[in-house]
PDB file of C-alpha atoms and ligand atoms in Angstrom:
ATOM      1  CA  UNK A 152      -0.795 -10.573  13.845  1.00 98.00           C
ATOM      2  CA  UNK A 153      -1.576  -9.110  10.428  1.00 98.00           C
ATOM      3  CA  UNK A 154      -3.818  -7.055   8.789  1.00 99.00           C
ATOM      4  CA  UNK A 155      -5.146  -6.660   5.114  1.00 99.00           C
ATOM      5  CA  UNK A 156      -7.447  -3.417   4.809  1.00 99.00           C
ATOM      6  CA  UNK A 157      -9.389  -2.996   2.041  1.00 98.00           C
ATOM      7  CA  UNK A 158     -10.268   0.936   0.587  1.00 98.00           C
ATOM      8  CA  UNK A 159     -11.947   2.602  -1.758  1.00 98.00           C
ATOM      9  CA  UNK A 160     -11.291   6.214  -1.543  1.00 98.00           C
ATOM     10  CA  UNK A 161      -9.648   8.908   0.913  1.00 98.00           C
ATOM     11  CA  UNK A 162      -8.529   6.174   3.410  1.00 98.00           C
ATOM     12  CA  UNK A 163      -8.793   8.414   6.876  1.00 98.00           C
ATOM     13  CA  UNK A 164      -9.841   5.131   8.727  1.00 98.00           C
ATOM     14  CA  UNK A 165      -6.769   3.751   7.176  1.00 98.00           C
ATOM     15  CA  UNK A 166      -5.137   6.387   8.159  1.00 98.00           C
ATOM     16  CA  UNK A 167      -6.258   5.916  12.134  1.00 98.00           C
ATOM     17  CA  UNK A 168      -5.228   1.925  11.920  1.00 99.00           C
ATOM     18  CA  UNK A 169      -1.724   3.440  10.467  1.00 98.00           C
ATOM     19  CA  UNK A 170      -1.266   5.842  13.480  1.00 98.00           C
ATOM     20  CA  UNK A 171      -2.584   3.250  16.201  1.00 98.00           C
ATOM     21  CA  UNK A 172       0.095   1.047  14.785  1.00 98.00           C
ATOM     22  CA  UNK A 173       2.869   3.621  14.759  1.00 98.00           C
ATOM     23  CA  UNK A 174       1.864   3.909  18.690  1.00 98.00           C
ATOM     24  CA  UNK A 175       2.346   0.569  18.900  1.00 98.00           C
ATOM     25  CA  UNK A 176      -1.679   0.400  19.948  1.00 98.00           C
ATOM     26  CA  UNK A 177      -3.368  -1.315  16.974  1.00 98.00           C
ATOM     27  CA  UNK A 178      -1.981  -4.939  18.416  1.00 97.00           C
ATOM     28  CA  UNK A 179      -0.470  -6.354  14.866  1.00 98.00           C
ATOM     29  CA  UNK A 180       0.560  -4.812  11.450  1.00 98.00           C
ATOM     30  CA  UNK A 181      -0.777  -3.396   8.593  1.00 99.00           C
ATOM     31  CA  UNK A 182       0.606  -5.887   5.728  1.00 98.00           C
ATOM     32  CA  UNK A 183      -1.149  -4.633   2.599  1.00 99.00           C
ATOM     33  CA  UNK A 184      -3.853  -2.343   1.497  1.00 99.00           C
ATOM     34  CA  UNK A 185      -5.879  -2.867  -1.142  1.00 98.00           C
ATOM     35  CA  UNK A 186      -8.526  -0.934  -3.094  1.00 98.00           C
ATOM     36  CA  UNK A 187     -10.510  -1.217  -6.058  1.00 98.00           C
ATOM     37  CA  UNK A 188     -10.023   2.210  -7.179  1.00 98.00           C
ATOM     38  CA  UNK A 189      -6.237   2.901  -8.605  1.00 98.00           C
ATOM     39  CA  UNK A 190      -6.909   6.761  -7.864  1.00 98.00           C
ATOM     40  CA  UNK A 191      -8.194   5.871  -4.113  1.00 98.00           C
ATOM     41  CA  UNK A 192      -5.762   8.549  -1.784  1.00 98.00           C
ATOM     42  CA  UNK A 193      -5.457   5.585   0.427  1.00 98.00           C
ATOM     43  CA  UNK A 194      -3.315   3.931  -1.557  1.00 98.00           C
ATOM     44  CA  UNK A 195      -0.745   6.752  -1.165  1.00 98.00           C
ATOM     45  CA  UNK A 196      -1.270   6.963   2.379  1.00 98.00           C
ATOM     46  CA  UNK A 197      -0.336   3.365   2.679  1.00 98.00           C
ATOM     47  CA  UNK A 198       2.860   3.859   0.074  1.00 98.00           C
ATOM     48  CA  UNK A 199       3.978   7.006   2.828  1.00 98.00           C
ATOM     49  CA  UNK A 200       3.994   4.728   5.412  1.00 98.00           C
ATOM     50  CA  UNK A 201       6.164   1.713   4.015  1.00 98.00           C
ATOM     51  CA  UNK A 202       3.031  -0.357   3.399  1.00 98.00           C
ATOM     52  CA  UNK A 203       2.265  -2.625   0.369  1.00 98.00           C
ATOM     53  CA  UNK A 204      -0.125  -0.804  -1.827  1.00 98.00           C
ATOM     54  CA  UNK A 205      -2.397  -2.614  -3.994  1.00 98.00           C
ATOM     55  CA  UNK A 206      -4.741  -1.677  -6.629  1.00 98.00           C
ATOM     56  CA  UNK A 207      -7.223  -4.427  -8.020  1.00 98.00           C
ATOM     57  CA  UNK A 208      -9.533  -2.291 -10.187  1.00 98.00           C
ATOM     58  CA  UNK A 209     -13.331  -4.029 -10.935  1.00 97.00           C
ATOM     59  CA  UNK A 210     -13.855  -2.871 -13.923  1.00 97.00           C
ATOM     60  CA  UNK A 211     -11.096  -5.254 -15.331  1.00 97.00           C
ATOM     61  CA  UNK A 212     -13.249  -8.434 -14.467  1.00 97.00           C
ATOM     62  CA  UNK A 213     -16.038  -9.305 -16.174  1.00 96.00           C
ATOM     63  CA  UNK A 214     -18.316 -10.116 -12.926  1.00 97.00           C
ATOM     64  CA  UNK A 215     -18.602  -9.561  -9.921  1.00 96.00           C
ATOM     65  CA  UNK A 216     -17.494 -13.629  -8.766  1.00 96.00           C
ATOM     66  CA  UNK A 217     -14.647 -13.132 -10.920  1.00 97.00           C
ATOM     67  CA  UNK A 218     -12.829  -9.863  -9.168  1.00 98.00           C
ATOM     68  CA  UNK A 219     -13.864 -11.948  -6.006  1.00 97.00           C
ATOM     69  CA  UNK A 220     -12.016 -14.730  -6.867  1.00 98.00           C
ATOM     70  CA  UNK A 221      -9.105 -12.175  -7.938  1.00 98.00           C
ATOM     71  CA  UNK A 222      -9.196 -10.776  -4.572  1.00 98.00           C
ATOM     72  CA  UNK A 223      -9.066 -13.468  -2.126  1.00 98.00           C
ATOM     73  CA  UNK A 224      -5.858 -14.601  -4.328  1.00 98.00           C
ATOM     74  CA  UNK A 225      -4.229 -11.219  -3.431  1.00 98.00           C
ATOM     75  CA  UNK A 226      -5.783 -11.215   0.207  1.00 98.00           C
ATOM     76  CA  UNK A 227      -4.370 -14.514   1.012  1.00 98.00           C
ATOM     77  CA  UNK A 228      -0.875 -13.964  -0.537  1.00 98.00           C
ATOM     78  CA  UNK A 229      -0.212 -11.700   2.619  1.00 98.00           C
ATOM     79  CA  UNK A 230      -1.856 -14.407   4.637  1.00 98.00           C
ATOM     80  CA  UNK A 231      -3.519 -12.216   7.073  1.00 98.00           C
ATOM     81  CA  UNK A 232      -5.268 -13.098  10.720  1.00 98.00           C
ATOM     82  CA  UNK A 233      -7.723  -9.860   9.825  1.00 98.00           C
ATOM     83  CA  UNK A 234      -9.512  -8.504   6.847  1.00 99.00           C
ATOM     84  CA  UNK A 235     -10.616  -4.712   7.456  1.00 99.00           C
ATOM     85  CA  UNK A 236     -13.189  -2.859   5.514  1.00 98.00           C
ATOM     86  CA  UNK A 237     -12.588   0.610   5.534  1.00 98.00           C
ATOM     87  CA  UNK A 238     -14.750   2.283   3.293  1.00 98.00           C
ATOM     88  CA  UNK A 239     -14.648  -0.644   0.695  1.00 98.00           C
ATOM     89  CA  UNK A 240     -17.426   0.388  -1.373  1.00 96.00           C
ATOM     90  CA  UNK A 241     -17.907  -2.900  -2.839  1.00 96.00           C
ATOM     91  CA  UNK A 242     -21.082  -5.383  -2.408  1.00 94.00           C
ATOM     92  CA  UNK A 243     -19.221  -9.053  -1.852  1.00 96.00           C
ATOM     93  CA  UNK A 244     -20.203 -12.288  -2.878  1.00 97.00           C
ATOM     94  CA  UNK A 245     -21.285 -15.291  -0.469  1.00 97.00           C
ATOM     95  CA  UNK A 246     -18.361 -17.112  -1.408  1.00 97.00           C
ATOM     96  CA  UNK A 247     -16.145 -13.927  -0.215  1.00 98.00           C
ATOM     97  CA  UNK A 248     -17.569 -13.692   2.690  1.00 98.00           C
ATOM     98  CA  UNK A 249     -17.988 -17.223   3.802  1.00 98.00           C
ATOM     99  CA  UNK A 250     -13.628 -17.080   3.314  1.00 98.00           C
ATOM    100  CA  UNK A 251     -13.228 -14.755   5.162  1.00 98.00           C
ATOM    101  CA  UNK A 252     -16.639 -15.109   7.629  1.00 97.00           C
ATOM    102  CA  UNK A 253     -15.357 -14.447  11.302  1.00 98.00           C
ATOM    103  CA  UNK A 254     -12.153 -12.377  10.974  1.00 98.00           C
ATOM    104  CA  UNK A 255     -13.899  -9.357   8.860  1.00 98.00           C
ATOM    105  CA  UNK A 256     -15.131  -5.987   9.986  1.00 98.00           C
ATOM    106  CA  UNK A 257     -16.323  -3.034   8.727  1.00 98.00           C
ATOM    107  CA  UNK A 258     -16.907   0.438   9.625  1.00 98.00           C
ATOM    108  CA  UNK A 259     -20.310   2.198   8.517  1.00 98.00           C
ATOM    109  CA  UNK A 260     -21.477   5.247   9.658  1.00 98.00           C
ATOM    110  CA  UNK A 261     -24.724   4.754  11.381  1.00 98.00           C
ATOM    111  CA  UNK A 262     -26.005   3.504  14.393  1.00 98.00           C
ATOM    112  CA  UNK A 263     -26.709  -0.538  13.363  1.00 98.00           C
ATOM    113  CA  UNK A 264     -28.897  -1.564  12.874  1.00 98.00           C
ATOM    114  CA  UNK A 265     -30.558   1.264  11.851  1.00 98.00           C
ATOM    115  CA  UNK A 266     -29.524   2.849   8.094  1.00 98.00           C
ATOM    116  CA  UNK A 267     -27.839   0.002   6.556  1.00 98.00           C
ATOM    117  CA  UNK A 268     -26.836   0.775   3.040  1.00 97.00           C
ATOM    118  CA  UNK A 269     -25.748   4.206   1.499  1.00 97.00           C
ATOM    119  CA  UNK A 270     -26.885   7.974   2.502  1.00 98.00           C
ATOM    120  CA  UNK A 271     -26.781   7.271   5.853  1.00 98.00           C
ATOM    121  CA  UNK A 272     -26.590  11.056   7.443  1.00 98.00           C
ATOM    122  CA  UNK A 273     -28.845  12.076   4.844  1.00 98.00           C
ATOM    123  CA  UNK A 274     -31.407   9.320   5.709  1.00 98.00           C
ATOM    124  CA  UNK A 275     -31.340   9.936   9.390  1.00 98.00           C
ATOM    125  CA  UNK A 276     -31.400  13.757   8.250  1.00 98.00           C
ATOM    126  CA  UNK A 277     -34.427  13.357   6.881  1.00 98.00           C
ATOM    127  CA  UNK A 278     -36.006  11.065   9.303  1.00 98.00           C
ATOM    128  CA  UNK A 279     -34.877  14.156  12.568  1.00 97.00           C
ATOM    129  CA  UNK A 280     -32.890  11.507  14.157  1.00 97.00           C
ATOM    130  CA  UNK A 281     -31.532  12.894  17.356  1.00 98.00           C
ATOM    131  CA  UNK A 282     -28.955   9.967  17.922  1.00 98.00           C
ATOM    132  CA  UNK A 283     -26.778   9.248  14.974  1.00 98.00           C
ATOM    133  CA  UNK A 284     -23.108   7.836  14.908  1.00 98.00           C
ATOM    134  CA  UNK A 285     -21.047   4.461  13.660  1.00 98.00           C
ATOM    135  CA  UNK A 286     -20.338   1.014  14.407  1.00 98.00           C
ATOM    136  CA  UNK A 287     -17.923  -1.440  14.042  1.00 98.00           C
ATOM    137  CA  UNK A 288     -19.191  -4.914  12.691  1.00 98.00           C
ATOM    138  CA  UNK A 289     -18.264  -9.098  11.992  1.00 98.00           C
ATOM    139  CA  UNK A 290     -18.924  -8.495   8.067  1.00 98.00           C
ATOM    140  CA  UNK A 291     -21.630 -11.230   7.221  1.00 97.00           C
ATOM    141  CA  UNK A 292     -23.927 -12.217   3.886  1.00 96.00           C
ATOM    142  CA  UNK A 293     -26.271  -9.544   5.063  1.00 95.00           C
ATOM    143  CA  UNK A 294     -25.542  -6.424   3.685  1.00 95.00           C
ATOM    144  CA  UNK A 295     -24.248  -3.855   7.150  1.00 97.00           C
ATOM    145  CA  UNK A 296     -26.327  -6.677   9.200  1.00 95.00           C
ATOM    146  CA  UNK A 297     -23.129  -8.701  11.174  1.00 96.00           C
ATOM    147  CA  UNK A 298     -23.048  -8.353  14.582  1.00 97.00           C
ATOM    148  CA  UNK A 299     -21.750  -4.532  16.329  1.00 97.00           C
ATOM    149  CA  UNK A 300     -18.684  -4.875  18.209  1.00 97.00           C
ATOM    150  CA  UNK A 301     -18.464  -1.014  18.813  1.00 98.00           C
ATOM    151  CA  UNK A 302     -20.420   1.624  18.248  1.00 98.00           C
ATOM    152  CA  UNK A 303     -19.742   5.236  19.297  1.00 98.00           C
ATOM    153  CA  UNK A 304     -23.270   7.691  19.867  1.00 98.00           C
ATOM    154  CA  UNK A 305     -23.745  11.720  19.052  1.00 98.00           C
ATOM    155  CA  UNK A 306     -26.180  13.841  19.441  1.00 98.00           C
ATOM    156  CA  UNK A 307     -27.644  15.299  16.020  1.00 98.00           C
ATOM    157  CA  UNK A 308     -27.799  19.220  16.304  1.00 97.00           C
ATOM    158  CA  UNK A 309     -30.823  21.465  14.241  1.00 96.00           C
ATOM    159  CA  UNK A 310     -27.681  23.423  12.672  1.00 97.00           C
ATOM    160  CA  UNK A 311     -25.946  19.666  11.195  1.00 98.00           C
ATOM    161  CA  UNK A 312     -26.481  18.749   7.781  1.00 98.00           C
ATOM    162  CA  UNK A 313     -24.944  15.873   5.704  1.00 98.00           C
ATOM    163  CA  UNK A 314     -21.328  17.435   5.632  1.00 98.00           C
ATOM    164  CA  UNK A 315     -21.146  18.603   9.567  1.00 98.00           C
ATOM    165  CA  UNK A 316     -22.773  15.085  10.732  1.00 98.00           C
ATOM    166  CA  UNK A 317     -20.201  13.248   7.973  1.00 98.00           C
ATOM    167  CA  UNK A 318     -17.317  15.171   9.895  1.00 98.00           C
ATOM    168  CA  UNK A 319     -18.959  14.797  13.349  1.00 98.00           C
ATOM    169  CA  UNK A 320     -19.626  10.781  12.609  1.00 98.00           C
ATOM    170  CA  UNK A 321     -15.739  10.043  10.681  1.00 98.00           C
ATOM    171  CA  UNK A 322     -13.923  11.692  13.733  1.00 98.00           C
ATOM    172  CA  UNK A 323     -15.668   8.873  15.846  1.00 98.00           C
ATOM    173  CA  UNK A 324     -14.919   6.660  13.289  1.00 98.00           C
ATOM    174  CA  UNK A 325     -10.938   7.163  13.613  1.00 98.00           C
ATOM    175  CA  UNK A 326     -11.992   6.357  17.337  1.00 98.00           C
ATOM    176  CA  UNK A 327     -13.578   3.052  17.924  1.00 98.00           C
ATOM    177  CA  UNK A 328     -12.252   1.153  14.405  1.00 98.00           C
ATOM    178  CA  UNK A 329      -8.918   0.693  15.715  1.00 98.00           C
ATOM    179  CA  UNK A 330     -10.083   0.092  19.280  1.00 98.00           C
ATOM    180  CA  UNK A 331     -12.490  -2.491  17.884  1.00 98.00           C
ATOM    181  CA  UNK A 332      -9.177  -3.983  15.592  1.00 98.00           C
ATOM    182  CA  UNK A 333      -6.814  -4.084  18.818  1.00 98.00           C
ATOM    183  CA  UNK A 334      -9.705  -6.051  20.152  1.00 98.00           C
ATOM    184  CA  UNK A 335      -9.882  -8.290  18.130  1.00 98.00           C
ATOM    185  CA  UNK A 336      -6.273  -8.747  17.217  1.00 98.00           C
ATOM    186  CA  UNK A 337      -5.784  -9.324  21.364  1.00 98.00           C
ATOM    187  CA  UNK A 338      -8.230 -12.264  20.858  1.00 97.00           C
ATOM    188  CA  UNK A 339     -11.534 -10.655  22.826  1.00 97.00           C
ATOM    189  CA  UNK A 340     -14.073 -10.652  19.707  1.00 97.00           C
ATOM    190  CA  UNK A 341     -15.045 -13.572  18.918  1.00 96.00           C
ATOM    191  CA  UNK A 342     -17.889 -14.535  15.941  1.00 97.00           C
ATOM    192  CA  UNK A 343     -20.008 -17.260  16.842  1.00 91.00           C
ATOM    193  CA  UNK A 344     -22.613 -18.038  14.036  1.00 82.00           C
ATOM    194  CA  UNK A 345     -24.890 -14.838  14.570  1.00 70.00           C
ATOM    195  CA  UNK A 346     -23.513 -13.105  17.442  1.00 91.00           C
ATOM    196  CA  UNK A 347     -20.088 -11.773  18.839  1.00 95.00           C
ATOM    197  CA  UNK A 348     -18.360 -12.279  22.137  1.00 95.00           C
ATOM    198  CA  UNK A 349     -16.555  -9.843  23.887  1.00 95.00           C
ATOM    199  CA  UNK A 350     -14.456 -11.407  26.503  1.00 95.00           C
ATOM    200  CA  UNK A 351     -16.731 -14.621  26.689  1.00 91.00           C
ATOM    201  CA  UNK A 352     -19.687 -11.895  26.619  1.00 92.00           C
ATOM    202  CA  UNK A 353     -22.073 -11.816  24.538  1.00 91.00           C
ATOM    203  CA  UNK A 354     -22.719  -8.588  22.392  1.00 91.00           C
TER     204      UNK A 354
HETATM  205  C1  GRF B 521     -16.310   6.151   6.105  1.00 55.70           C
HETATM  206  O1  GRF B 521     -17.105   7.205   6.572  1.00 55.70           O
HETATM  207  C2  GRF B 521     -17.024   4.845   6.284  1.00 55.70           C
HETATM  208  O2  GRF B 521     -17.929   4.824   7.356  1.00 55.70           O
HETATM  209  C3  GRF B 521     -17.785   4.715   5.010  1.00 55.70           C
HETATM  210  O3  GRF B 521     -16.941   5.231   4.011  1.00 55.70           O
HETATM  211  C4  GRF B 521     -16.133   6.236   4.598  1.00 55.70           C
HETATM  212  C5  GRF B 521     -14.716   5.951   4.214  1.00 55.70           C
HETATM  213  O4  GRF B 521     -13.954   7.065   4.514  1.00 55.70           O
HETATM  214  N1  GRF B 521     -18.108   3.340   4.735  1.00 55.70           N
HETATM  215  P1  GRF B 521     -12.342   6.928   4.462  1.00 55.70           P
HETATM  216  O5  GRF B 521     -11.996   6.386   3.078  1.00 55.70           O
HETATM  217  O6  GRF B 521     -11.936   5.972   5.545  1.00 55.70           O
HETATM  218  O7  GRF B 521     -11.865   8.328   4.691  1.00 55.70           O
END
């Protein structure tokens, strides 16, 4: 099976699919990565490791539909079975989605569904969470809301602040994303309008 991930920056969840693969446990291959920043360190990590390296910077299209459109083109070219969001810091359009709707997931460091959107160690910071961590999700039209696959749990300590619980969270990250990829690449997840089946169960 193959596997498109899309970046926007350092790329050390790229980094974990790369190594799961080179232990032969991430279930298919890595066939392109693609990010919307040309300076993203991802990139290079992909270029080290014999993988096609694509940048598709948005501030050459004029809208936001547009470097969709662009995308998808360059998405489907390496005709993958799974799209992978790995800090893609991008908001996508309907039309995106619906493409790709069922055989997209993303990484986001909170526990869903609780701090979708940005600042998320911050925001639960602030708020004296004592339970923080990240989840693997089906990407959907709702912004962070498509059902969890995977989700791994930590306890919030009175000494953490944003960088400790970003360091504490992304190690767990490099954990359950390409657990939650092998998954689905062995045909366990399924997406099923607005829920997600592991094994036939329901999530
Ligand atoms: C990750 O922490 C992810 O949860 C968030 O962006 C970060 C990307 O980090 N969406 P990296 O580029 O994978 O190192």
């Amino acid at each position: 099976p193959r596997v498109v991930v899309l970046i926007s920056g350092s790329g050390s969840n790229l980094q974990a699919l790369i190594e799961a693969q080179s232990h032969d446990r991430l279930g298919g291959e890595i066939v392109a990565v693609i990010s919307n920043e040309a300076d993203a360190y991802g990139l290079k990590r992909a270029r080290d490791a014999g993988i096609d390296a694509v940048a598709l910077p948005h501030r050459e299209y004029d809208s936001r539909e547009a470097y969709d459109g662009a995308l998808i083109k360059v998405i489907e070219r390496h005709e993958p079975d799974l799209i992978v969001l790995a800090g893609f810091m991008r908001i996508l359009t309907p039309r995106f989605v619906q493409r790709f709707l069922g055989r997209m997931l993303n990484i986001h460091p909170s526990l869903l569904p609780a701090y979708q959107g940005l600042n998320t160690h911050a925001r639960a910071l602030a708020d004296e969470t004592k339970q923080h961590g990240c989840s693997v999700h089906f990407v959907t039209e709702e912004l962070d809301g498509g059902p969890v696959v995977l989700q791994a749990e930590l306890n919030v300590t009175s000494d953490d602040d944003v960088e400790s619980l970003k360091q504490k969270v992304q190690a767990r990250e490099h954990l359950i994303l390409p657990i939650a990829v092998q998954w689905f690449l062995q045909g366990r997840l399924q997406y099923s309008g607005d829920g997600a089946t592991m094994d036939g169960h329901l999530l």
